[in-house]
Every structure is written in C-alpha cells, then in structure tokens.
mmCIF file of C-alpha atoms in Angstrom:
data_model
loop_
_atom_site.group_PDB
_atom_site.id
_atom_site.type_symbol
_atom_site.label_atom_id
_atom_site.label_comp_id
_atom_site.label_asym_id
_atom_site.label_seq_id
_atom_site.Cartn_x
_atom_site.Cartn_y
_atom_site.Cartn_z
ATOM 1 C CA MET A 1 132.962 286.645 81.413
ATOM 2 C CA THR A 2 135.730 284.819 79.587
ATOM 3 C CA VAL A 3 138.192 287.539 80.560
ATOM 4 C CA PHE A 4 137.457 286.826 84.195
ATOM 5 C CA MET A 5 137.766 283.099 83.535
ATOM 6 C CA SER A 6 141.296 283.720 82.284
ATOM 7 C CA PHE A 7 142.091 285.128 85.725
ATOM 8 C CA TYR A 8 141.837 281.597 87.147
ATOM 9 C CA THR A 9 145.149 280.716 85.542
ATOM 10 C CA MET A 10 146.771 284.150 85.654
ATOM 11 C CA VAL A 11 146.172 284.661 89.371
ATOM 12 C CA ASP A 12 147.824 281.317 90.078
ATOM 13 C CA GLY A 13 150.868 282.530 88.154
ATOM 14 C CA LEU A 14 150.884 285.852 89.984
ATOM 15 C CA PHE A 15 150.843 284.329 93.464
ATOM 16 C CA VAL A 16 153.066 281.381 92.573
ATOM 17 C CA SER A 17 155.790 283.506 90.967
ATOM 18 C CA ASN A 18 155.844 286.143 93.716
ATOM 19 C CA LEU A 19 155.315 283.994 96.816
ATOM 20 C CA ILE A 20 157.001 280.731 95.801
ATOM 21 C CA GLY A 21 159.325 281.515 92.868
ATOM 22 C CA THR A 22 159.803 281.189 89.135
ATOM 23 C CA ASP A 23 160.630 277.474 89.444
ATOM 24 C CA ALA A 24 157.093 276.944 90.681
ATOM 25 C CA LEU A 25 155.793 279.153 87.859
ATOM 26 C CA SER A 26 157.568 276.847 85.392
ATOM 27 C CA ALA A 27 155.801 273.894 87.011
ATOM 28 C CA VAL A 28 152.362 275.478 86.494
ATOM 29 C CA ASN A 29 153.107 275.715 82.764
ATOM 30 C CA LEU A 30 154.609 272.241 82.558
ATOM 31 C CA THR A 31 151.372 270.727 83.885
ATOM 32 C CA ALA A 32 149.284 272.481 81.212
ATOM 33 C CA PRO A 33 149.494 269.682 78.584
ATOM 34 C CA ILE A 34 147.963 267.111 80.933
ATOM 35 C CA ILE A 35 145.265 269.566 82.023
ATOM 36 C CA SER A 36 144.440 270.178 78.341
ATOM 37 C CA LEU A 37 144.118 266.433 77.810
ATOM 38 C CA VAL A 38 141.777 266.087 80.779
ATOM 39 C CA THR A 39 139.441 268.902 79.681
ATOM 40 C CA ALA A 40 139.514 268.273 75.905
ATOM 41 C CA VAL A 41 136.554 265.883 75.710
ATOM 42 C CA SER A 42 134.403 268.146 77.877
ATOM 43 C CA THR A 43 135.238 271.117 75.667
ATOM 44 C CA MET A 44 134.112 269.101 72.643
ATOM 45 C CA LEU A 45 130.791 268.099 74.212
ATOM 46 C CA ALA A 46 130.128 271.582 75.586
ATOM 47 C CA THR A 47 130.621 273.500 72.338
ATOM 48 C CA GLY A 48 129.241 270.823 70.018
ATOM 49 C CA GLY A 49 126.328 270.014 72.304
ATOM 50 C CA SER A 50 125.381 273.660 72.732
ATOM 51 C CA ALA A 51 125.091 274.114 68.968
ATOM 52 C CA VAL A 52 123.025 270.921 68.565
ATOM 53 C CA ILE A 53 120.654 271.762 71.419
ATOM 54 C CA MET A 54 120.141 275.403 70.411
ATOM 55 C CA LYS A 55 119.430 274.326 66.831
ATOM 56 C CA LYS A 56 116.694 272.012 68.143
ATOM 57 C CA THR A 57 115.355 274.839 70.303
ATOM 58 C CA GLY A 58 115.209 277.074 67.229
ATOM 59 C CA GLU A 59 113.258 274.287 65.514
ATOM 60 C CA ARG A 60 110.813 274.289 68.499
ATOM 61 C CA LYS A 61 111.878 270.796 69.645
ATOM 62 C CA THR A 62 112.028 271.930 73.279
ATOM 63 C CA ARG A 63 111.421 268.592 75.037
ATOM 64 C CA GLU A 64 113.977 266.783 72.928
ATOM 65 C CA ALA A 65 116.509 269.567 73.504
ATOM 66 C CA ASN A 66 116.175 269.228 77.298
ATOM 67 C CA GLU A 67 116.495 265.439 77.146
ATOM 68 C CA ASP A 68 119.670 265.770 75.107
ATOM 69 C CA PHE A 69 120.985 268.473 77.453
ATOM 70 C CA THR A 70 120.557 266.264 80.520
ATOM 71 C CA PHE A 71 122.069 263.267 78.743
ATOM 72 C CA LEU A 72 125.160 265.237 77.679
ATOM 73 C CA ILE A 73 125.715 266.575 81.214
ATOM 74 C CA ILE A 74 125.665 263.016 82.585
ATOM 75 C CA VAL A 75 128.152 261.972 79.908
ATOM 76 C CA ASN A 76 130.418 264.827 81.011
ATOM 77 C CA VAL A 77 130.385 263.649 84.634
ATOM 78 C CA ILE A 78 131.380 260.135 83.547
ATOM 79 C CA VAL A 79 134.097 261.525 81.275
ATOM 80 C CA GLY A 80 135.392 263.668 84.142
ATOM 81 C CA LEU A 81 135.847 260.672 86.432
ATOM 82 C CA ILE A 82 137.629 258.695 83.720
ATOM 83 C CA MET A 83 139.928 261.544 82.683
ATOM 84 C CA SER A 84 140.854 262.302 86.284
ATOM 85 C CA CYS A 85 142.040 258.723 86.761
ATOM 86 C CA LEU A 86 143.981 258.815 83.496
ATOM 87 C CA GLY A 87 145.620 262.067 84.565
ATOM 88 C CA TYR A 88 147.002 260.467 87.713
ATOM 89 C CA LEU A 89 148.287 257.519 85.674
ATOM 90 C CA VAL A 90 150.233 259.504 83.061
ATOM 91 C CA MET A 91 151.541 262.543 84.931
ATOM 92 C CA ASP A 92 154.742 261.031 86.346
ATOM 93 C CA THR A 93 155.695 259.554 82.976
ATOM 94 C CA VAL A 94 155.226 262.911 81.265
ATOM 95 C CA PHE A 95 157.258 264.817 83.849
ATOM 96 C CA GLU A 96 160.072 262.250 83.817
ATOM 97 C CA SER A 97 160.400 262.654 80.039
ATOM 98 C CA MET A 98 161.257 266.350 80.517
ATOM 99 C CA ALA A 99 164.428 265.713 82.577
ATOM 100 C CA LEU A 100 163.410 268.316 85.164
ATOM 101 C CA SER A 101 165.282 269.256 88.292
ATOM 102 C CA PRO A 102 164.000 267.469 91.430
ATOM 103 C CA LYS A 103 162.569 270.747 92.751
ATOM 104 C CA VAL A 104 160.522 271.517 89.633
ATOM 105 C CA PHE A 105 159.464 267.847 89.326
ATOM 106 C CA SER A 106 158.095 267.979 92.876
ATOM 107 C CA TYR A 107 156.221 271.201 92.141
ATOM 108 C CA CYS A 108 154.622 269.607 89.062
ATOM 109 C CA GLN A 109 153.436 266.586 91.032
ATOM 110 C CA LEU A 110 151.970 268.677 93.842
ATOM 111 C CA TYR A 111 150.127 271.086 91.568
ATOM 112 C CA LEU A 112 148.590 268.540 89.205
ATOM 113 C CA SER A 113 147.645 265.972 91.858
ATOM 114 C CA ARG A 114 145.535 268.599 93.661
ATOM 115 C CA TYR A 115 144.117 270.051 90.434
ATOM 116 C CA LEU A 116 142.812 266.683 89.237
ATOM 117 C CA ILE A 117 140.612 266.387 92.329
ATOM 118 C CA PHE A 118 138.362 269.044 90.786
ATOM 119 C CA THR A 119 138.076 267.484 87.327
ATOM 120 C CA VAL A 120 134.300 266.940 87.418
ATOM 121 C CA PRO A 121 133.468 270.492 88.665
ATOM 122 C CA ILE A 122 135.816 271.924 86.038
ATOM 123 C CA LEU A 123 134.131 269.940 83.266
ATOM 124 C CA LEU A 124 130.699 270.995 84.498
ATOM 125 C CA MET A 125 131.905 274.601 84.550
ATOM 126 C CA ASN A 126 132.961 274.298 80.893
ATOM 127 C CA ASN A 127 129.461 273.092 79.991
ATOM 128 C CA PHE A 128 127.331 275.323 82.201
ATOM 129 C CA THR A 129 129.183 278.434 81.037
ATOM 130 C CA LEU A 130 127.980 277.867 77.461
ATOM 131 C CA TYR A 131 124.545 276.552 78.395
ATOM 132 C CA MET A 132 123.842 279.578 80.605
ATOM 133 C CA ILE A 133 124.580 281.807 77.614
ATOM 134 C CA ALA A 134 122.399 279.615 75.397
ATOM 135 C CA ALA A 135 119.560 279.822 77.930
ATOM 136 C CA GLY A 136 119.683 283.631 77.907
ATOM 137 C CA LYS A 137 121.472 283.905 81.270
ATOM 138 C CA SER A 138 124.821 285.285 80.126
ATOM 139 C CA ALA A 139 124.723 287.823 82.979
ATOM 140 C CA LEU A 140 124.526 284.996 85.531
ATOM 141 C CA SER A 141 127.388 283.244 83.789
ATOM 142 C CA MET A 142 129.453 286.419 84.034
ATOM 143 C CA VAL A 143 128.610 286.863 87.718
ATOM 144 C CA CYS A 144 129.647 283.261 88.419
ATOM 145 C CA SER A 145 132.952 283.846 86.642
ATOM 146 C CA ILE A 146 133.607 287.053 88.571
ATOM 147 C CA VAL A 147 132.738 285.438 91.906
ATOM 148 C CA GLY A 148 134.892 282.424 91.022
ATOM 149 C CA GLY A 149 137.787 284.686 90.084
ATOM 150 C CA ILE A 150 137.533 286.685 93.311
ATOM 151 C CA LEU A 151 137.284 283.471 95.350
ATOM 152 C CA ASN A 152 140.332 282.124 93.532
ATOM 153 C CA MET A 153 142.358 285.250 94.311
ATOM 154 C CA ALA A 154 141.303 285.302 97.959
ATOM 155 C CA LEU A 155 142.032 281.605 98.465
ATOM 156 C CA ASP A 156 145.377 281.915 96.691
ATOM 157 C CA TYR A 157 146.420 284.454 99.296
ATOM 158 C CA VAL A 158 144.990 282.442 102.192
ATOM 159 C CA PHE A 159 146.420 279.080 101.103
ATOM 160 C CA ILE A 160 149.846 280.306 99.927
ATOM 161 C CA ALA A 161 150.657 283.390 102.014
ATOM 162 C CA ILE A 162 148.843 282.563 105.264
ATOM 163 C CA ARG A 163 148.511 278.763 105.413
ATOM 164 C CA ASP A 164 151.852 278.162 103.641
ATOM 165 C CA MET A 165 150.398 275.383 101.461
ATOM 166 C CA GLY A 166 152.682 276.299 98.556
ATOM 167 C CA ILE A 167 151.837 275.309 95.008
ATOM 168 C CA ALA A 168 149.271 272.751 96.216
ATOM 169 C CA GLY A 169 147.278 275.646 97.661
ATOM 170 C CA ALA A 170 147.290 277.399 94.285
ATOM 171 C CA ALA A 171 145.784 274.312 92.621
ATOM 172 C CA ILE A 172 143.083 273.935 95.278
ATOM 173 C CA ALA A 173 142.199 277.638 95.020
ATOM 174 C CA THR A 174 141.783 277.299 91.261
ATOM 175 C CA GLY A 175 139.596 274.213 91.599
ATOM 176 C CA LEU A 176 137.311 275.888 94.137
ATOM 177 C CA GLY A 177 137.069 278.969 91.916
ATOM 178 C CA TYR A 178 135.936 276.822 88.991
ATOM 179 C CA SER A 179 133.397 275.074 91.211
ATOM 180 C CA VAL A 180 131.311 278.245 91.629
ATOM 181 C CA THR A 181 129.873 278.011 88.102
ATOM 182 C CA ALA A 182 129.384 274.251 88.468
ATOM 183 C CA VAL A 183 127.293 274.653 91.628
ATOM 184 C CA ALA A 184 125.309 277.589 90.216
ATOM 185 C CA GLY A 185 124.621 275.607 87.040
ATOM 186 C CA VAL A 186 123.230 272.629 88.936
ATOM 187 C CA VAL A 187 120.883 274.935 90.867
ATOM 188 C CA MET A 188 119.793 276.930 87.799
ATOM 189 C CA PHE A 189 119.123 274.008 85.485
ATOM 190 C CA SER A 190 117.163 272.171 88.182
ATOM 191 C CA ASN A 191 114.472 274.843 87.796
ATOM 192 C CA LYS A 192 111.788 273.433 85.500
ATOM 193 C CA ASN A 193 110.726 276.941 84.451
ATOM 194 C CA ARG A 194 113.996 277.570 82.598
ATOM 195 C CA MET A 195 114.178 277.229 78.834
ATOM 196 C CA LEU A 196 116.910 274.627 79.419
ATOM 197 C CA HIS A 197 116.498 272.385 82.452
ATOM 198 C CA PHE A 198 117.165 268.882 83.692
ATOM 199 C CA VAL A 199 114.604 266.239 82.725
ATOM 200 C CA LYS A 200 114.644 262.477 82.555
ATOM 201 C CA PRO A 201 117.491 261.861 80.097
ATOM 202 C CA VAL A 202 117.100 259.908 76.903
ATOM 203 C CA CYS A 203 120.196 258.094 75.693
ATOM 204 C CA ARG A 204 120.511 259.102 72.059
ATOM 205 C CA PHE A 205 123.878 258.033 70.720
ATOM 206 C CA LYS A 206 123.094 259.908 67.507
ATOM 207 C CA THR A 207 122.955 263.144 69.518
ATOM 208 C CA LEU A 208 126.198 262.265 71.285
ATOM 209 C CA LEU A 209 127.862 261.542 67.947
ATOM 210 C CA HIS A 210 126.526 264.768 66.448
ATOM 211 C CA ALA A 211 127.733 266.802 69.438
ATOM 212 C CA ALA A 212 131.130 265.094 69.321
ATOM 213 C CA THR A 213 131.662 265.617 65.596
ATOM 214 C CA ASN A 214 130.355 269.188 65.742
ATOM 215 C CA GLY A 215 132.607 270.076 68.662
ATOM 216 C CA CYS A 216 135.654 268.108 67.555
ATOM 217 C CA SER A 217 137.392 271.301 66.409
ATOM 218 C CA GLU A 218 137.274 272.663 69.947
ATOM 219 C CA MET A 219 138.537 269.333 71.313
ATOM 220 C CA ALA A 220 141.336 269.410 68.751
ATOM 221 C CA THR A 221 142.172 272.941 69.864
ATOM 222 C CA ALA A 222 142.373 271.858 73.506
ATOM 223 C CA LEU A 223 144.451 268.769 72.743
ATOM 224 C CA VAL A 224 146.742 270.547 70.361
ATOM 225 C CA ALA A 225 147.160 273.448 72.785
ATOM 226 C CA GLY A 226 148.595 270.966 75.253
ATOM 227 C CA MET A 227 150.891 269.422 72.650
ATOM 228 C CA VAL A 228 152.099 272.803 71.409
ATOM 229 C CA THR A 229 152.672 273.970 74.981
ATOM 230 C CA MET A 230 154.796 270.876 75.485
ATOM 231 C CA MET A 231 156.762 271.714 72.328
ATOM 232 C CA PHE A 232 157.336 275.246 73.575
ATOM 233 C CA ASN A 233 158.479 273.913 76.943
ATOM 234 C CA TRP A 234 160.884 271.399 75.440
ATOM 235 C CA THR A 235 162.311 274.004 73.057
ATOM 236 C CA MET A 236 162.823 276.587 75.802
ATOM 237 C CA LEU A 237 164.311 273.969 78.133
ATOM 238 C CA LYS A 238 166.755 273.154 75.345
ATOM 239 C CA TYR A 239 167.856 276.743 74.664
ATOM 240 C CA VAL A 240 167.683 278.534 78.028
ATOM 241 C CA GLY A 241 166.641 275.961 80.651
ATOM 242 C CA GLU A 242 163.826 276.240 83.185
ATOM 243 C CA ASN A 243 163.952 280.071 83.089
ATOM 244 C CA GLY A 244 162.728 279.746 79.517
ATOM 245 C CA ALA A 245 159.725 277.708 80.641
ATOM 246 C CA ALA A 246 158.866 280.444 83.144
ATOM 247 C CA ALA A 247 159.239 283.153 80.470
ATOM 248 C CA ILE A 248 156.972 281.339 78.027
ATOM 249 C CA THR A 249 154.425 280.980 80.842
ATOM 250 C CA ILE A 250 154.297 284.752 81.354
ATOM 251 C CA ILE A 251 153.846 285.393 77.629
ATOM 252 C CA MET A 252 151.089 282.783 77.444
ATOM 253 C CA TYR A 253 149.285 284.574 80.267
ATOM 254 C CA VAL A 254 149.387 287.859 78.332
ATOM 255 C CA LEU A 255 148.225 286.204 75.089
ATOM 256 C CA MET A 256 145.589 284.203 76.943
ATOM 257 C CA PHE A 257 144.136 287.338 78.509
ATOM 258 C CA ALA A 258 143.885 289.099 75.139
ATOM 259 C CA THR A 259 142.606 285.976 73.372
ATOM 260 C CA SER A 260 139.896 285.609 76.012
ATOM 261 C CA LEU A 261 138.293 288.742 74.547
ATOM 262 C CA TYR A 262 137.939 287.010 71.173
ATOM 263 C CA THR A 263 136.897 283.695 72.694
ATOM 264 C CA GLY A 264 134.329 285.344 74.944
ATOM 265 C CA TYR A 265 132.777 287.243 72.071
ATOM 266 C CA SER A 266 132.653 284.110 69.904
ATOM 267 C CA TYR A 267 131.022 282.137 72.733
ATOM 268 C CA GLY A 268 128.499 284.928 73.196
ATOM 269 C CA VAL A 269 127.330 285.103 69.577
ATOM 270 C CA ALA A 270 127.478 281.349 68.814
ATOM 271 C CA PRO A 271 124.041 280.488 70.312
ATOM 272 C CA MET A 272 122.475 283.365 68.347
ATOM 273 C CA ALA A 273 124.090 282.162 65.128
ATOM 274 C CA SER A 274 122.834 278.615 65.795
ATOM 275 C CA PHE A 275 119.318 279.904 66.532
ATOM 276 C CA TYR A 276 119.136 282.112 63.418
ATOM 277 C CA TYR A 277 120.463 279.238 61.328
ATOM 278 C CA GLY A 278 117.867 276.880 62.817
ATOM 279 C CA GLU A 279 114.974 279.227 61.971
ATOM 280 C CA GLN A 280 116.534 280.135 58.585
ATOM 281 C CA ASN A 281 116.671 283.858 59.390
ATOM 282 C CA HIS A 282 119.445 284.744 56.939
ATOM 283 C CA GLU A 283 119.085 288.511 57.316
ATOM 284 C CA LYS A 284 119.762 288.468 61.067
ATOM 285 C CA LEU A 285 122.601 285.985 60.592
ATOM 286 C CA LYS A 286 124.203 288.264 58.013
ATOM 287 C CA LYS A 287 123.944 291.307 60.313
ATOM 288 C CA LEU A 288 125.386 289.326 63.221
ATOM 289 C CA VAL A 289 128.431 288.200 61.233
ATOM 290 C CA ARG A 290 129.146 291.662 59.818
ATOM 291 C CA MET A 291 128.875 293.301 63.219
ATOM 292 C CA SER A 292 131.130 290.625 64.697
ATOM 293 C CA LEU A 293 133.879 291.278 62.173
ATOM 294 C CA LYS A 294 133.856 294.973 63.082
ATOM 295 C CA VAL A 295 133.986 294.243 66.820
ATOM 296 C CA ILE A 296 136.860 291.790 66.393
ATOM 297 C CA SER A 297 138.848 294.282 64.295
ATOM 298 C CA VAL A 298 138.569 296.931 67.007
ATOM 299 C CA ILE A 299 139.607 294.469 69.704
ATOM 300 C CA ALA A 300 142.591 293.339 67.605
ATOM 301 C CA VAL A 301 144.047 296.820 67.191
ATOM 302 C CA ALA A 302 143.454 297.755 70.836
ATOM 303 C CA ALA A 303 144.917 294.506 72.157
ATOM 304 C CA LEU A 304 148.076 294.844 70.048
ATOM 305 C CA VAL A 305 148.731 298.441 71.138
ATOM 306 C CA VAL A 306 148.139 297.737 74.832
ATOM 307 C CA SER A 307 150.228 294.557 74.830
ATOM 308 C CA ILE A 308 153.255 296.249 73.255
ATOM 309 C CA VAL A 309 153.053 299.498 75.220
ATOM 310 C CA ALA A 310 152.473 297.745 78.553
ATOM 311 C CA THR A 311 154.988 294.913 78.046
ATOM 312 C CA LYS A 312 157.294 295.851 80.931
ATOM 313 C CA PRO A 313 154.541 296.486 83.499
ATOM 314 C CA LEU A 314 152.815 293.235 82.501
ATOM 315 C CA VAL A 315 155.965 291.157 82.790
ATOM 316 C CA SER A 316 157.029 292.839 86.048
ATOM 317 C CA ILE A 317 153.851 291.512 87.687
ATOM 318 C CA PHE A 318 155.294 287.996 87.442
ATOM 319 C CA ALA A 319 159.070 288.539 87.539
ATOM 320 C CA ARG A 320 161.295 291.259 88.981
ATOM 321 C CA PRO A 321 163.601 293.181 86.607
ATOM 322 C CA ASP A 322 166.701 291.584 88.189
ATOM 323 C CA ASN A 323 165.380 288.095 87.398
ATOM 324 C CA PRO A 324 166.682 286.512 84.133
ATOM 325 C CA VAL A 325 163.092 285.520 83.344
ATOM 326 C CA TYR A 326 162.131 289.211 83.087
ATOM 327 C CA GLY A 327 164.372 289.986 80.100
ATOM 328 C CA LEU A 328 163.367 286.837 78.250
ATOM 329 C CA ALA A 329 159.645 287.432 78.755
ATOM 330 C CA ALA A 330 159.769 291.142 77.852
ATOM 331 C CA ALA A 331 161.615 290.500 74.584
ATOM 332 C CA GLY A 332 159.330 287.615 73.691
ATOM 333 C CA ASN A 333 156.090 289.435 74.450
ATOM 334 C CA ARG A 334 156.888 292.299 72.074
ATOM 335 C CA ILE A 335 157.235 289.807 69.211
ATOM 336 C CA CYS A 336 154.388 287.455 70.142
ATOM 337 C CA SER A 337 151.942 290.351 70.511
ATOM 338 C CA PHE A 338 151.649 290.685 66.724
ATOM 339 C CA ALA A 339 149.717 287.400 66.722
ATOM 340 C CA LEU A 340 146.820 289.310 68.301
ATOM 341 C CA ILE A 341 146.033 290.890 64.928
ATOM 342 C CA PHE A 342 145.189 287.477 63.449
ATOM 343 C CA ILE A 343 143.905 285.418 66.395
ATOM 344 C CA GLY A 344 140.503 287.097 66.607
ATOM 345 C CA PHE A 345 139.406 286.310 63.056
ATOM 346 C CA ASN A 346 140.673 282.741 63.378
ATOM 347 C CA VAL A 347 138.815 282.105 66.645
ATOM 348 C CA PHE A 348 135.596 283.667 65.368
ATOM 349 C CA THR A 349 135.610 281.825 62.032
ATOM 350 C CA SER A 350 136.136 278.421 63.629
ATOM 351 C CA GLY A 351 133.444 279.120 66.239
ATOM 352 C CA MET A 352 131.047 280.384 63.582
ATOM 353 C CA PHE A 353 131.235 277.163 61.574
ATOM 354 C CA THR A 354 130.654 275.168 64.766
ATOM 355 C CA ALA A 355 127.575 277.295 65.462
ATOM 356 C CA LEU A 356 126.382 276.594 61.896
ATOM 357 C CA SER A 357 126.713 272.840 62.634
ATOM 358 C CA ASN A 358 129.618 272.416 60.218
ATOM 359 C CA GLY A 359 132.041 270.724 62.585
ATOM 360 C CA LEU A 360 134.242 269.451 59.753
ATOM 361 C CA ILE A 361 135.300 272.898 58.498
ATOM 362 C CA SER A 362 135.627 274.160 62.048
ATOM 363 C CA ALA A 363 137.880 271.188 62.844
ATOM 364 C CA ILE A 364 140.030 271.795 59.761
ATOM 365 C CA LEU A 365 140.501 275.445 60.689
ATOM 366 C CA ALA A 366 141.194 274.749 64.359
ATOM 367 C CA PHE A 367 143.548 271.849 63.702
ATOM 368 C CA SER A 368 145.479 273.713 61.016
ATOM 369 C CA ARG A 369 145.806 276.796 63.172
ATOM 370 C CA SER A 370 146.640 275.119 66.457
ATOM 371 C CA PHE A 371 148.735 272.222 65.225
ATOM 372 C CA VAL A 372 149.792 272.099 61.578
ATOM 373 C CA PHE A 373 150.956 275.703 61.178
ATOM 374 C CA MET A 374 152.276 275.923 64.728
ATOM 375 C CA VAL A 375 154.310 272.731 64.498
ATOM 376 C CA ILE A 376 155.792 273.785 61.157
ATOM 377 C CA ALA A 377 156.717 277.171 62.616
ATOM 378 C CA MET A 378 158.190 275.585 65.761
ATOM 379 C CA LEU A 379 160.280 273.121 63.755
ATOM 380 C CA ILE A 380 161.674 275.697 61.308
ATOM 381 C CA LEU A 381 161.980 279.090 63.018
ATOM 382 C CA PRO A 382 163.842 278.117 66.246
ATOM 383 C CA ALA A 383 166.292 276.050 64.174
ATOM 384 C CA LEU A 384 167.059 279.144 62.095
ATOM 385 C CA LEU A 385 166.765 281.939 64.664
ATOM 386 C CA GLY A 386 167.116 280.300 68.084
ATOM 387 C CA VAL A 387 165.008 281.794 70.886
ATOM 388 C CA THR A 388 163.791 284.590 68.586
ATOM 389 C CA GLY A 389 162.330 281.890 66.356
ATOM 390 C CA VAL A 390 160.321 280.578 69.301
ATOM 391 C CA TRP A 391 158.730 284.003 69.774
ATOM 392 C CA LEU A 392 158.046 284.374 66.039
ATOM 393 C CA ALA A 393 156.353 280.972 65.772
ATOM 394 C CA THR A 394 152.976 282.126 67.120
ATOM 395 C CA PRO A 395 152.537 285.198 64.853
ATOM 396 C CA ALA A 396 153.695 283.181 61.819
ATOM 397 C CA ALA A 397 151.281 280.321 62.540
ATOM 398 C CA GLU A 398 148.351 282.680 63.163
ATOM 399 C CA LEU A 399 149.038 284.548 59.913
ATOM 400 C CA ALA A 400 148.968 281.293 57.932
ATOM 401 C CA ALA A 401 145.785 280.249 59.747
ATOM 402 C CA MET A 402 144.126 283.549 58.908
ATOM 403 C CA ALA A 403 144.755 282.979 55.204
ATOM 404 C CA LEU A 404 143.008 279.587 55.426
ATOM 405 C CA SER A 405 140.140 281.003 57.533
ATOM 406 C CA LEU A 406 139.572 283.789 55.011
ATOM 407 C CA PHE A 407 139.474 281.245 52.178
ATOM 408 C CA MET A 408 136.845 279.116 53.969
ATOM 409 C CA PHE A 409 134.855 282.176 55.001
ATOM 410 C CA ILE A 410 134.535 283.394 51.400
ATOM 411 C CA LYS A 411 134.021 279.917 49.927
ATOM 412 C CA HIS A 412 130.969 279.118 52.094
ATOM 413 C CA GLN A 413 129.412 282.585 52.169
ATOM 414 C CA LYS A 414 126.702 281.746 49.636
ATOM 415 C CA ARG A 415 125.883 278.408 51.245
ATOM 416 C CA TYR A 416 125.045 279.900 54.659
ATOM 417 C CA GLN A 417 124.068 283.373 53.393
ATOM 418 C CA TYR A 418 125.926 285.264 56.132
#
C-alpha cells in the first residue's frame, strides 16, 4: 500500500520532467519543505493516535477508543485548515530566500498554491490509512492507495498533456489522488458495525497530549525531512545550480520508493505490536519482532541490488541521457543507494517504540537520524568532497543512526520482552 502511495509523488515527477521540463521538476522538490511542514502535525496525530487507540482496544475499552478516534479526526480537520492558511502565508518568503530564476519561482508558486487546496483531504488520508490497518481493513487501505495512484496517473496525463494545465495540473492530480482514501475513510468509519467508527466525540486533552507525545517522533521526521530537503536544495544550488535540485529530486524518488517498503511494513505491524503490548502477550510480540527483522534484512539486500543495477533505467525515466541532470543523478544514485542497507532497521525501530507507547525513545531515534546525523554529514562532507559529499551524506547519516537504534533496541529488550 505504501509503495503505491509513493507513486503520488513519483508520477508527478515523471509527467512534470517529461512534459514540462527539469526546471519544473526542480520546483516540485523545492516545494517539499513547506508540504512537510503542512502535514507534520497530522502525521504526529495519526501515528501517535493509532497506537493510543489500539492500546485501549487491546484493553477492551472499545467505547472510549471510538470517542478518542472521532475526537482526533476532528482535531486533524481543524489542523488542516490552519496549516493550509499558514502555507499560503509563508511560501513566497521561502521561495524568495532561495534566489531562484523567475521561471522556477513561478513553477513553485503554481504547484504549491494548488496543492494546499487539498490539505484537509491529505491529512485525512494520512489518518485513515493507519486507522484502516488498525481496524483490520488493510486490504481496503491498499485498494484505496492503488485507485488513488491510478487516478493520479490518469489525471496527470489529462491535465498536463491534454488540458495543458502545466505544473498546476500535476498538483491538482495529486490532491485528487489523495482524496480517494479520505472519502473511503469517511464512508467506512461511519458504519457503526466497524470495530472503529465515528461516535459522539469526547474532548479529552489528555488523549490529545498522549497522542501528540507518542507520535512526536513521526512529526519530527516530517519536519526534519523538509528542513533536510531544503539543505540539500541549497547545497546543490550552490554547487551546480538548478540542475542539481532536479538531480537530487530524482534520487529522492528512488530512495523514497525503496524506503516505502520499510515504512509500509512498519505501519502494517505497528497495530499488532500495540495490541500485543496492551494485552501483555510477550510471546507473540517477540515472534513479531524477530520475524520483522528477517523481513527487513531481505528487503534491504534486494533494494540495494536493484537500485544499483537499475540506476540508469531509473534515472532515464525522469531525464534523457543528453540532459546534464542525467549524469548528476546517475552518479549520485549509485552512492546514495548504500543507505538502503541501514534505513529499514532505523525506520522499524523508531516505529516499534511508537507502537509500544514509548514516544520519547522513538523521537530520539527519529530526530537523531533525520536531523542530527544528517545535518552533521551535510555540513562536513560537501565541504570536504563537494558534490560527492552531498551523495555520501545520506548513507553516512543512516549508518550513524543504525548504531544508535541498535543500542536502544538492545537496551530496552528486557523491559518490553520482545
């Protein structure tokens, strides 16, 4: 399901780069930090809230779980409206700080202004995706993601190639693709026969606080992802100009697609881990964790081999071989691919501690991985090695994060008995 969700962004890049140009592809990446800011709070409430609600379900507090579920969804709608307004307020200031060419600046404005229209459906999609899994409807969640992805691809072609709406059409297509899960979620959770369903909400600020603190690692990841993306963009603009921003976009698409395998698996097992923890079934929790480590190891090796072997075909989807962006992206992808060995364990470990209602450790791991180690790598390696240092920053940061994740994993093994 999460693999198909990653298509929402990748398909935009595919159509934008081939039908509009690599300047427009740069713009899609340059808007990413603001999009991360807009969705960060929703990501926090979705992941943290899912763990809190499933723990209560495991404790047989069904009515209270549904009241909290409804309350958190309403909070997300309010947050979506607020964040959409803030996005419109800050976007011009952010783009002006990058000293972009007028053409790329215009592309950034067009793309983000249309994308922000769909903020509430996107936030609901973030929540309903996890809650469908938690409610035992992961197949429906996957179907929604597939349908949304297909709709996105079809509308990209219609809006860009046929209607000539340019980069604005790409943003609208993405928003409508996201809306599929949002609409399906509203319909599904309105059914009173579901394990999770809408009821009269009860405003429990303690639940909101618990969900926020438990999911703060995921919010930190979303926020920091935007900040790190901005650092990458500024660094590449400094060394090779706007072609560099396009090249880093292509590499992020490849890494995002592979990382979605890890993220999807972690999302899938998190409700089970929360449930087993809630009912104190240590034997099942232990089996789940051990099996997960084996699955992640297999994915890591396969993802690394495929990414390196298929570098040229992957890059050629977005840029032609005679385009300067092609050479930059191909060279960078071969180096960045080694991060795939470490990413899986880091994603799973952080998600596991969230599922075990230990948001503090999860936040430490996520923040260290996404920000501390990445910023250190980005400050040191490019200064020493130039563009090569930019490509090495991600594998170096993920390796350092894996060392910390392994330390936390071993340290708390007896406490949670996994």
